[in-house]
GROMACS .gro file of C-alpha atoms in nm:
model
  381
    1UNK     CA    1  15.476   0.133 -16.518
    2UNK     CA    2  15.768  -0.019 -16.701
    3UNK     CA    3  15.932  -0.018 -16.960
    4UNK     CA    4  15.803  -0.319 -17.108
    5UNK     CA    5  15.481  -0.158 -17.069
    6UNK     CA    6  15.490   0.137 -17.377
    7UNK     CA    7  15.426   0.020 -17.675
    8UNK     CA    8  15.730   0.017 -17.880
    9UNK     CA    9  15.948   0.381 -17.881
   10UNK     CA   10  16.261   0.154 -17.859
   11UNK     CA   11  16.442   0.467 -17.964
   12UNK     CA   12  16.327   0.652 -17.670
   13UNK     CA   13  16.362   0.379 -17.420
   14UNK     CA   14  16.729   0.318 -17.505
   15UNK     CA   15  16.820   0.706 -17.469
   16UNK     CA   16  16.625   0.728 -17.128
   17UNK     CA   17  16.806   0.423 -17.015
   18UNK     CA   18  17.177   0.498 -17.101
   19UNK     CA   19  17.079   0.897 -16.965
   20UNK     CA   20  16.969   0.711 -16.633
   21UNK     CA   21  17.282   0.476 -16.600
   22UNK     CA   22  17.572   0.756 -16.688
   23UNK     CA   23  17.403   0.996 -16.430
   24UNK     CA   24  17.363   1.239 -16.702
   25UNK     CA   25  16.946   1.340 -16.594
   26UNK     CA   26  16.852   1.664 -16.682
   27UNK     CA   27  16.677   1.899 -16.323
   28UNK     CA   28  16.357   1.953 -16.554
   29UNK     CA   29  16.234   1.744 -16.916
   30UNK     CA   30  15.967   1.778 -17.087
   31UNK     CA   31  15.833   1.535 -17.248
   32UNK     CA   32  15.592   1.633 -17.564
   33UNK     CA   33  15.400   1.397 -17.748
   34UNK     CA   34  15.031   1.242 -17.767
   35UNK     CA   35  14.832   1.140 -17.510
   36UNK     CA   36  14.851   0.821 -17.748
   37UNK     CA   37  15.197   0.754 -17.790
   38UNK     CA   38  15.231   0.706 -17.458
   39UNK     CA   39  15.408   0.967 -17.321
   40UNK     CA   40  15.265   0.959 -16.972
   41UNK     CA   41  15.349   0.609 -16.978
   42UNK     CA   42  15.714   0.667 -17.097
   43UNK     CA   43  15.828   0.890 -16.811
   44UNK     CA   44  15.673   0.709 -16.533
   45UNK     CA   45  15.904   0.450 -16.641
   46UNK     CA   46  16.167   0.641 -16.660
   47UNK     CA   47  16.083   0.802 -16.332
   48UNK     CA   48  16.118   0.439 -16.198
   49UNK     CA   49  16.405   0.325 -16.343
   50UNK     CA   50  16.599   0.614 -16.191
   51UNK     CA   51  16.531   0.497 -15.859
   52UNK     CA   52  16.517   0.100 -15.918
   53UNK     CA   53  16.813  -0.039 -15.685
   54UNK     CA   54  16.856  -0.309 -15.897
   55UNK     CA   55  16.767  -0.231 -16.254
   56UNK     CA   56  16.876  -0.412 -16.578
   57UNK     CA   57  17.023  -0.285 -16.886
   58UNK     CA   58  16.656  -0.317 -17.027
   59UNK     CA   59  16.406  -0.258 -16.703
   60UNK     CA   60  16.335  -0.179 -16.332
   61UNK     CA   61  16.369  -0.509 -16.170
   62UNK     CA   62  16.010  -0.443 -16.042
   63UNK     CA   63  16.143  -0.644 -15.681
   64UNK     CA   64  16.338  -0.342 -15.493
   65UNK     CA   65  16.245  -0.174 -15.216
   66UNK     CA   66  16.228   0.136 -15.451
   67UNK     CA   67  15.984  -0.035 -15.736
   68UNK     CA   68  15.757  -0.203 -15.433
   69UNK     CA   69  15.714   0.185 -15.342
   70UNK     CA   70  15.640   0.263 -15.724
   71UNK     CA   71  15.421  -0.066 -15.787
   72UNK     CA   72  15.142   0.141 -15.496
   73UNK     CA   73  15.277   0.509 -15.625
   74UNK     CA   74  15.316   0.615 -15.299
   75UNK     CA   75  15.714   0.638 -15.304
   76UNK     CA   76  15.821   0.919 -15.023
   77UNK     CA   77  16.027   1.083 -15.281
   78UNK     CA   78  15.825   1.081 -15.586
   79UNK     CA   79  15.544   1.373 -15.626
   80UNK     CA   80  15.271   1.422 -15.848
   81UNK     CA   81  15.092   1.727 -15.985
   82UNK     CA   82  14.793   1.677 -16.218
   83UNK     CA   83  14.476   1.875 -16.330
   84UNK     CA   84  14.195   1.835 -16.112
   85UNK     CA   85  13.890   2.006 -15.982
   86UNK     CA   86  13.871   2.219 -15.664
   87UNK     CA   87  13.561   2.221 -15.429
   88UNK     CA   88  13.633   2.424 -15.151
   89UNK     CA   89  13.320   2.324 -14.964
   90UNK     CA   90  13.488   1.964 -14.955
   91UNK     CA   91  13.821   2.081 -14.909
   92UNK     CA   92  13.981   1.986 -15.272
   93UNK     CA   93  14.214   2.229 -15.334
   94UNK     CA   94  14.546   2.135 -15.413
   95UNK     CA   95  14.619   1.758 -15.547
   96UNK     CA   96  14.755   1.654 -15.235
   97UNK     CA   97  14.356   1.651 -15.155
   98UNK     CA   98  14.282   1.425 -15.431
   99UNK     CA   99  14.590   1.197 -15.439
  100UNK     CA  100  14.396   0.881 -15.308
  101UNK     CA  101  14.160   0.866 -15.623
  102UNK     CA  102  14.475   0.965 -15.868
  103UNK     CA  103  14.621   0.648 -15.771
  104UNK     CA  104  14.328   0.472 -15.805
  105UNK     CA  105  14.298   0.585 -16.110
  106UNK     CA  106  14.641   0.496 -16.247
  107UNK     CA  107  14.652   0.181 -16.086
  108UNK     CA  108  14.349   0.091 -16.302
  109UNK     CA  109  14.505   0.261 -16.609
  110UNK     CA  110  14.839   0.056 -16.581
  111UNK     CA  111  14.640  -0.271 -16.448
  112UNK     CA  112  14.412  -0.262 -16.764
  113UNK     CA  113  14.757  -0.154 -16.993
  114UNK     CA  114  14.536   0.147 -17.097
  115UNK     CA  115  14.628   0.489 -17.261
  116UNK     CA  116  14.471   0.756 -17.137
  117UNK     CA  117  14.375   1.179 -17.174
  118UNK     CA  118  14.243   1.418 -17.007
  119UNK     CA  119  13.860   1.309 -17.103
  120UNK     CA  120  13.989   0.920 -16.903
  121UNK     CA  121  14.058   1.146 -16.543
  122UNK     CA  122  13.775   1.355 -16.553
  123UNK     CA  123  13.536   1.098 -16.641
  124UNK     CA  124  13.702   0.893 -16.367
  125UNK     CA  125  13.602   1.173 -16.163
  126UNK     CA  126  13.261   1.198 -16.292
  127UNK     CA  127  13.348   1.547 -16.357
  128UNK     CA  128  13.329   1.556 -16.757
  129UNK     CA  129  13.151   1.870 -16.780
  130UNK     CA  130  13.414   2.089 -16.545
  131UNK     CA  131  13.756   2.215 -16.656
  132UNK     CA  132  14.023   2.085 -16.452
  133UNK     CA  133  14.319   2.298 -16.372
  134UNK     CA  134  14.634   2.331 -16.198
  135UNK     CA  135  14.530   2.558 -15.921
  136UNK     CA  136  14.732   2.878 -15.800
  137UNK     CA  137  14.762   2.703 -15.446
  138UNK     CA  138  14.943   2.462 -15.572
  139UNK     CA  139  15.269   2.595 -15.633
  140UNK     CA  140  15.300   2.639 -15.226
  141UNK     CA  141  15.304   2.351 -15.196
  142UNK     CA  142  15.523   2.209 -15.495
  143UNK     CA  143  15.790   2.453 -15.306
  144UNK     CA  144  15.727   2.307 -14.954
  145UNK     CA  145  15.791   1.976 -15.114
  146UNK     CA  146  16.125   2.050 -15.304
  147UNK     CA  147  16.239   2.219 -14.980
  148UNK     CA  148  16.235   1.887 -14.790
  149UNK     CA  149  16.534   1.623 -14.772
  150UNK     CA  150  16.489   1.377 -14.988
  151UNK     CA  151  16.402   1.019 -14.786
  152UNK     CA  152  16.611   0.740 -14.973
  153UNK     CA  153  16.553   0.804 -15.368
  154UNK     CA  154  16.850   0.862 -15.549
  155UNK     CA  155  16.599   1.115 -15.739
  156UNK     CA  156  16.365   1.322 -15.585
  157UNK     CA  157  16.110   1.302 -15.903
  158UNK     CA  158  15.858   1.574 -15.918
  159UNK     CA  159  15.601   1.447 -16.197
  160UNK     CA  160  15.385   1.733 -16.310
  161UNK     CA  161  15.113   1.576 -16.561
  162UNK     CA  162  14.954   1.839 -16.846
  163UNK     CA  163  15.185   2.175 -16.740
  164UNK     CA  164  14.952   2.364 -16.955
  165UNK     CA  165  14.701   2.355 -16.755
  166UNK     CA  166  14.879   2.542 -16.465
  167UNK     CA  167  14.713   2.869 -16.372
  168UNK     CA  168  14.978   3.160 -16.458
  169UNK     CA  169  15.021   3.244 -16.090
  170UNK     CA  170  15.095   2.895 -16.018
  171UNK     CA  171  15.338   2.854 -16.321
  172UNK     CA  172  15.555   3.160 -16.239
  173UNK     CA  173  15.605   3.089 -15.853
  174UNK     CA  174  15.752   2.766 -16.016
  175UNK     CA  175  16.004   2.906 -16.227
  176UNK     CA  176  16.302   2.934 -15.996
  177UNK     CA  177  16.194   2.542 -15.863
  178UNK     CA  178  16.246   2.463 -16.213
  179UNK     CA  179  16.540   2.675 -16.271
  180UNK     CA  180  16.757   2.557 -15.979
  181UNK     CA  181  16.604   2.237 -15.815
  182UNK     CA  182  16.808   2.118 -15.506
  183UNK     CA  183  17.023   1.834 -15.564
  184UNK     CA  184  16.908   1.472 -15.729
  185UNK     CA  185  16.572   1.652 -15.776
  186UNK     CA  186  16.406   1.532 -16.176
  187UNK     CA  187  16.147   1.733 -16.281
  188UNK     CA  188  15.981   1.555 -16.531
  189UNK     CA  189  15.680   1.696 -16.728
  190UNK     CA  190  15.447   1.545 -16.975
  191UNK     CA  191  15.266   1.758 -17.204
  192UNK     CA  192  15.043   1.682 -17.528
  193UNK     CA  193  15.030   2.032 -17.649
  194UNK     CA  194  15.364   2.241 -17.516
  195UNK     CA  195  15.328   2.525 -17.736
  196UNK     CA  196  15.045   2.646 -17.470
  197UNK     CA  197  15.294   2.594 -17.173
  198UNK     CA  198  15.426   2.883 -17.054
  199UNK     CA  199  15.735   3.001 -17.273
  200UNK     CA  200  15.952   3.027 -16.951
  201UNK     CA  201  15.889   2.719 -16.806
  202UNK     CA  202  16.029   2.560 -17.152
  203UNK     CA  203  16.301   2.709 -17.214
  204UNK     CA  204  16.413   2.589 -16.849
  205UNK     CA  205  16.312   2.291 -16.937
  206UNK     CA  206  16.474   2.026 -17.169
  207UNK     CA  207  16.245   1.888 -17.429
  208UNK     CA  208  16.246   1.534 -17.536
  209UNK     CA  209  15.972   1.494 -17.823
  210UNK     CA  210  15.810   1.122 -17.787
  211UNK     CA  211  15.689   1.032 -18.147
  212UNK     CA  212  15.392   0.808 -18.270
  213UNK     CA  213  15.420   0.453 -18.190
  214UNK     CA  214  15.569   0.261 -18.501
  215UNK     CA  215  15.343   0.073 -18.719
  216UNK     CA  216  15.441  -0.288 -18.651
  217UNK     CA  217  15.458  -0.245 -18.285
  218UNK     CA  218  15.071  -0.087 -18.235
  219UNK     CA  219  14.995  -0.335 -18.466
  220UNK     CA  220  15.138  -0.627 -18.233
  221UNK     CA  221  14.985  -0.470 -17.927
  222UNK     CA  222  14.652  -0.447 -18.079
  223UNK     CA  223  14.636  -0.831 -18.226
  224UNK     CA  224  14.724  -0.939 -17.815
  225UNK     CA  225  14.508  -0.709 -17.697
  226UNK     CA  226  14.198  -0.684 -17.848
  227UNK     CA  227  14.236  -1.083 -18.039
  228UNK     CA  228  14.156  -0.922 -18.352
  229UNK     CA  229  14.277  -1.052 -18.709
  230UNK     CA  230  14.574  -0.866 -18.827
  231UNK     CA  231  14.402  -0.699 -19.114
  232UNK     CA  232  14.183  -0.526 -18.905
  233UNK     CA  233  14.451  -0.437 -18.680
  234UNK     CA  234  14.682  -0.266 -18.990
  235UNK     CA  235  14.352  -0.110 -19.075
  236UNK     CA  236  14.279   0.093 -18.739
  237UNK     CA  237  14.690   0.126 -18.716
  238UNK     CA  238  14.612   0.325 -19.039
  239UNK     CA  239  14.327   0.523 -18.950
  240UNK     CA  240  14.439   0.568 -18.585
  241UNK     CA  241  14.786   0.754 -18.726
  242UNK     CA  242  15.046   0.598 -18.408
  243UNK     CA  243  14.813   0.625 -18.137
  244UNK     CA  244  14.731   0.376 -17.914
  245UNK     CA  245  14.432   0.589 -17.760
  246UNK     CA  246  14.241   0.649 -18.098
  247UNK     CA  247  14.332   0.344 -18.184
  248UNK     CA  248  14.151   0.148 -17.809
  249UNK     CA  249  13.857   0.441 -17.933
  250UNK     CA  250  13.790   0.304 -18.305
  251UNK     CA  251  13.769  -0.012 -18.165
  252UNK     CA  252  13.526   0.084 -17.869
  253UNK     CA  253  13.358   0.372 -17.956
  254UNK     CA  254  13.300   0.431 -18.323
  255UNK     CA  255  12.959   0.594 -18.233
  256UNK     CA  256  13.166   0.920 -18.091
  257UNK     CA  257  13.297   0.957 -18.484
  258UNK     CA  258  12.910   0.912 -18.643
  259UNK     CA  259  12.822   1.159 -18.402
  260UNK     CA  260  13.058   1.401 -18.427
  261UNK     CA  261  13.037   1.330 -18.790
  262UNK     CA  262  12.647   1.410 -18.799
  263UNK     CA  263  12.747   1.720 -18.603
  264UNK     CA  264  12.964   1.815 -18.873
  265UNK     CA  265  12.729   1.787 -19.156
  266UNK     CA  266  12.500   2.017 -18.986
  267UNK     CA  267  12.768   2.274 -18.945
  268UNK     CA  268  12.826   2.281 -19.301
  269UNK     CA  269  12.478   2.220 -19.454
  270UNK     CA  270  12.362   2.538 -19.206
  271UNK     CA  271  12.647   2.751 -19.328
  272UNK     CA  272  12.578   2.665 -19.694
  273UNK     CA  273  12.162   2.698 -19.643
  274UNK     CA  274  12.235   3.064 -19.446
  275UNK     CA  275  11.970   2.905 -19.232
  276UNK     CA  276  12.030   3.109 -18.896
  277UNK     CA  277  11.734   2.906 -18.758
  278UNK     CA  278  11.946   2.617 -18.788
  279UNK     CA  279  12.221   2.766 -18.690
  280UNK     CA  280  12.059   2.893 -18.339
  281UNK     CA  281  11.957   2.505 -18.315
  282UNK     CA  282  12.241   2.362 -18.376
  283UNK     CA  283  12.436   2.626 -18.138
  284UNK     CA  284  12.184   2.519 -17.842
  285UNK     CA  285  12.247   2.158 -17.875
  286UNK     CA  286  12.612   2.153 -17.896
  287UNK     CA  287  12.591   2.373 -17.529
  288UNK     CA  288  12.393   2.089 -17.426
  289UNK     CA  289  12.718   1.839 -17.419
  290UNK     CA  290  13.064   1.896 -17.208
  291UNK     CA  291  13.290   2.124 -17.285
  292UNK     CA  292  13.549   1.800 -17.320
  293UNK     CA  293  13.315   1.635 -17.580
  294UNK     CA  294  13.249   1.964 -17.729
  295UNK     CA  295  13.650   2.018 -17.743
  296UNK     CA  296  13.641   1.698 -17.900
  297UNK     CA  297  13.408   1.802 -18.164
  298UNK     CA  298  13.616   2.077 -18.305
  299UNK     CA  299  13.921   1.838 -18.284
  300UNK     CA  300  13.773   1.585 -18.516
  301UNK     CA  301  13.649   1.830 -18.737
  302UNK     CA  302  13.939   1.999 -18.807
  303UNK     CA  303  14.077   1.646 -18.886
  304UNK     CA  304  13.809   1.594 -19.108
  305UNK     CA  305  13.870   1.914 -19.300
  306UNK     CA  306  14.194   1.805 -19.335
  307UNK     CA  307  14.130   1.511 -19.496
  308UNK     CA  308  13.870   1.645 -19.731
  309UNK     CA  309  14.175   1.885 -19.807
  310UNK     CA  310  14.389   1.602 -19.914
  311UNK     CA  311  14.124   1.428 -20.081
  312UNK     CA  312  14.068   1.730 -20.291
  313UNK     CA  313  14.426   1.733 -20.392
  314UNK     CA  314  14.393   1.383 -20.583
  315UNK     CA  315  14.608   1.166 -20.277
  316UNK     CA  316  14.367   0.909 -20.143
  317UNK     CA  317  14.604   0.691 -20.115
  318UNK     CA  318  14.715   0.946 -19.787
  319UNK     CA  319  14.329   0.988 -19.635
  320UNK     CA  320  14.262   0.869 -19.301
  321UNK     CA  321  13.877   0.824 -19.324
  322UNK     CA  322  13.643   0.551 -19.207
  323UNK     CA  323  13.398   0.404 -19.444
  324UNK     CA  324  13.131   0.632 -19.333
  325UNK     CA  325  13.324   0.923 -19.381
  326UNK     CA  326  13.444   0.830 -19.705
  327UNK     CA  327  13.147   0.886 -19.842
  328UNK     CA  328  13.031   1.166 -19.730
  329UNK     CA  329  13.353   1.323 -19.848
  330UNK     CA  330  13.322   1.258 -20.193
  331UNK     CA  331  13.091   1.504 -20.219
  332UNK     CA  332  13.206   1.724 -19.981
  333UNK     CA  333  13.561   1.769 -20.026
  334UNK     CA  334  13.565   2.001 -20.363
  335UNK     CA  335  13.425   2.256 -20.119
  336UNK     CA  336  13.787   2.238 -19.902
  337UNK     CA  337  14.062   2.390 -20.132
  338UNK     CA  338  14.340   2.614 -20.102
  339UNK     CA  339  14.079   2.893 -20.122
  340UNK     CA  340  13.928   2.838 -19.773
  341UNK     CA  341  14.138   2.551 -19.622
  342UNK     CA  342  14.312   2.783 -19.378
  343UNK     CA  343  14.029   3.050 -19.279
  344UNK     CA  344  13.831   2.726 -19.210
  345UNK     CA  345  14.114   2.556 -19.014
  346UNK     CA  346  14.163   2.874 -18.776
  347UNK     CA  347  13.808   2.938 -18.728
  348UNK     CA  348  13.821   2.566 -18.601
  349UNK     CA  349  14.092   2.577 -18.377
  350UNK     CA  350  14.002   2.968 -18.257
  351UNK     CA  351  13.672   2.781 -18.120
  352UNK     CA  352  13.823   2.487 -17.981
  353UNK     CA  353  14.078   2.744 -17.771
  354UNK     CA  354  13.749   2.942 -17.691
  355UNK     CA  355  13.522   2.659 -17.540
  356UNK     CA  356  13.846   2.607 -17.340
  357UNK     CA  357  13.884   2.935 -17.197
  358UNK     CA  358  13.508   2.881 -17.081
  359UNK     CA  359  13.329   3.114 -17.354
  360UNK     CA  360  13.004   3.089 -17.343
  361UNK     CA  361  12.940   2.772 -17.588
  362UNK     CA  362  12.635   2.900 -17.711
  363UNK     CA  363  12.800   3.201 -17.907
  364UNK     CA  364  13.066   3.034 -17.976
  365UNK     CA  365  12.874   2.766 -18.232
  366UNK     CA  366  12.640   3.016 -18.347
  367UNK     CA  367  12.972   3.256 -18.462
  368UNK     CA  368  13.115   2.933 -18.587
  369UNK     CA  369  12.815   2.852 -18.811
  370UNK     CA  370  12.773   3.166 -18.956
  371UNK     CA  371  13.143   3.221 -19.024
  372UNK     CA  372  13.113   2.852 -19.231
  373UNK     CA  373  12.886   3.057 -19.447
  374UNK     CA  374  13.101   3.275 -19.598
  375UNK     CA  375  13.389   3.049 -19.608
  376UNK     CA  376  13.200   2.737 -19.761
  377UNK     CA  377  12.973   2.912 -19.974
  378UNK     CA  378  13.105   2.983 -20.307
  379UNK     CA  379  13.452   2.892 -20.269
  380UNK     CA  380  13.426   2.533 -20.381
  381UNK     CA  381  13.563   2.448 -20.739
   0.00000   0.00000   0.00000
């Protein structure tokens, strides 16, 4: 991954560079922004330029001993931890035991120019309906690692991918690591969501916040990519609000949103009915999915509350909403107004961070519907 490679953040690019060539590189960053944005993207080419013998004032030269080493991710002094899922039985415990299809994986990712999320690795993995984790065991051997001399990097980088997903046990045997690494050691960690990372970990950490891709750049990107007409591409640049990943899925898999979107109906029409027949229905067929997809689900409907908030306050001209979902929500959105907006929001998000903490999905739909019922019902204008 180079630099050349993330879609616009010219900002960013320029700081990482002149940090990288005055020797001023934080032990530990973390890097917070989207999945979208390309924040993944934007360290790894950091993490490359650090070590390129022969870099430029804009890139890694892509030629050196140090980038051939990057181009196959299997540099001697550059370390990855990730989520992933542990089977015992076959002897996949730490990600040292999956490395060989994590590289397969990115080499695909950064061969195809693609943007990726959690939902990209596990379905790599054909593991969609598990929750991946960053296992206890692997902070013995994160410590084994930064114990070692470093080989012939001028950084030791030590790339930990989604930190909040590390098990607590893990995350606190790492604190002194990422308190005091050993010398030309640069922790970098990429994170989507760090308000669920462990509060210690960032306040030894550095924070550099990676913003939505500008307009006119995503807009570029998407006219080579995908050959469509400019119009279209300013349209999904618009709906997909700076990221390149909702933007690739608007384009490739608009069925997810009618789905979710048919979903979502029947979460409100069963709150408003008080039909808890429905409700026990619609509870059993939303366990039937992953908990990713199901994740998902909540995700775009708080988005979709949010919109229908907006819409309610007179601003179309600031919706984000597909054709489809347009209108439906002229109907709908009187019932989302400063009278329920927030109750509905939390409830929302509380099930989201439930299905993720493995609750069984079941009760956690059929709570959800019937809480809709008093929040919907009789609070619209």
């Amino acid at each position: 991954m180079f630099f050349r490679d993330v879609i616009g953040q010219d900002s960013s690019k320029q700081y990482l560079r002149e940090a990288a060539r005055s020797g001023r590189v934080p032990h530990a960053q973390m890097f917070c922004g989207d999945d979208g944005a390309g924040t993944f993207q934007l360290a790894m080419a950091y993490a490359r330029y650090l070590n390129c013998t022969a870099r430029t004032d804009t890139d890694s030269c892509g030629k050196c001993p140090s980038c051939i080493k990057y181009n196959e991710l299997a540099h001697p002094d550059l370390h990855f931890v990730f989520p992933m899922i542990a089977d015992k039985k076959k002897k996949r415990e730490t990600c040292d035991d999956v490395l060989a299809d994590w590289r397969s994986f990115l080499k695909k990712q950064i061969r195809e120019r693609a943007y990726f999320n959690i939902d990209t690795w596990l379905g790599f993995l054909e593991a969609d309906n598990k929750q991946a984790l960053i296992y206890s065991a692997e902070s013995d051997r994160i410590i084994h690692k930064m114990n070692l001399r470093i080989y012939e990097a001028a950084y030791r980088v030590l790339f930990i991918w989604m930190p909040e997903r590390m098990h607590p046990t893990c995350a606190n045997k790492l604190l002194k690591i990422i308190e005091e690494p050993a010398a030309n050691t640069a922790i970098l960690m990429v994170t989507g969501n760090h308000n669920m990372v462990l509060g210690t970990i960032c306040s030894r950490s550095q924070p550099f916040e990676v913003r939505q891709i500008e307009p006119e750049a995503l807009v570029s990107r998407l006219v080579e990519a995908f050959r469509i007409d400019e119009a279209d591409a300013r349209r999904i640049t618009h709906l997909s609000q700076g990221s390149y990943l909702k933007a690739t899925e608007l384009l490739t898999v608009e069925n997810d949103d009618k789905f979710y979107l048919g979903c979502f109906k029947l979460l409100m029409r069963n709150g408003w009915s008080k039909d808890i027949t429905a409700m026990k229905a619609f509870a059993d067929n939303m366990a039937t999915l992953t908990r990713e997809r199901q994740k998902s689900f909540l995700s775009y409907s708080q988005r979709l509350v949010r919109e229908n908030f907006v819409l309610c306050l007179g601003e179309p001209a600031l919706n984000y909403l597909n054709g489809e979902e347009a209108d439906f929500s002229k109907n709908f959105s009187p019932y989302i107004n400063e009278r329920n907006i927030v109750d509905i929001m939390n409830e929302l998000a509380l099930g989201e961070e439930h299905v993720g903490r493995n609750v069984n999905s079941k009760m956690v739909f059929f709570d959800l519907s019937m809480r809709m019922t008093s929040l919907v019902r009789g609070r619209n204008r």
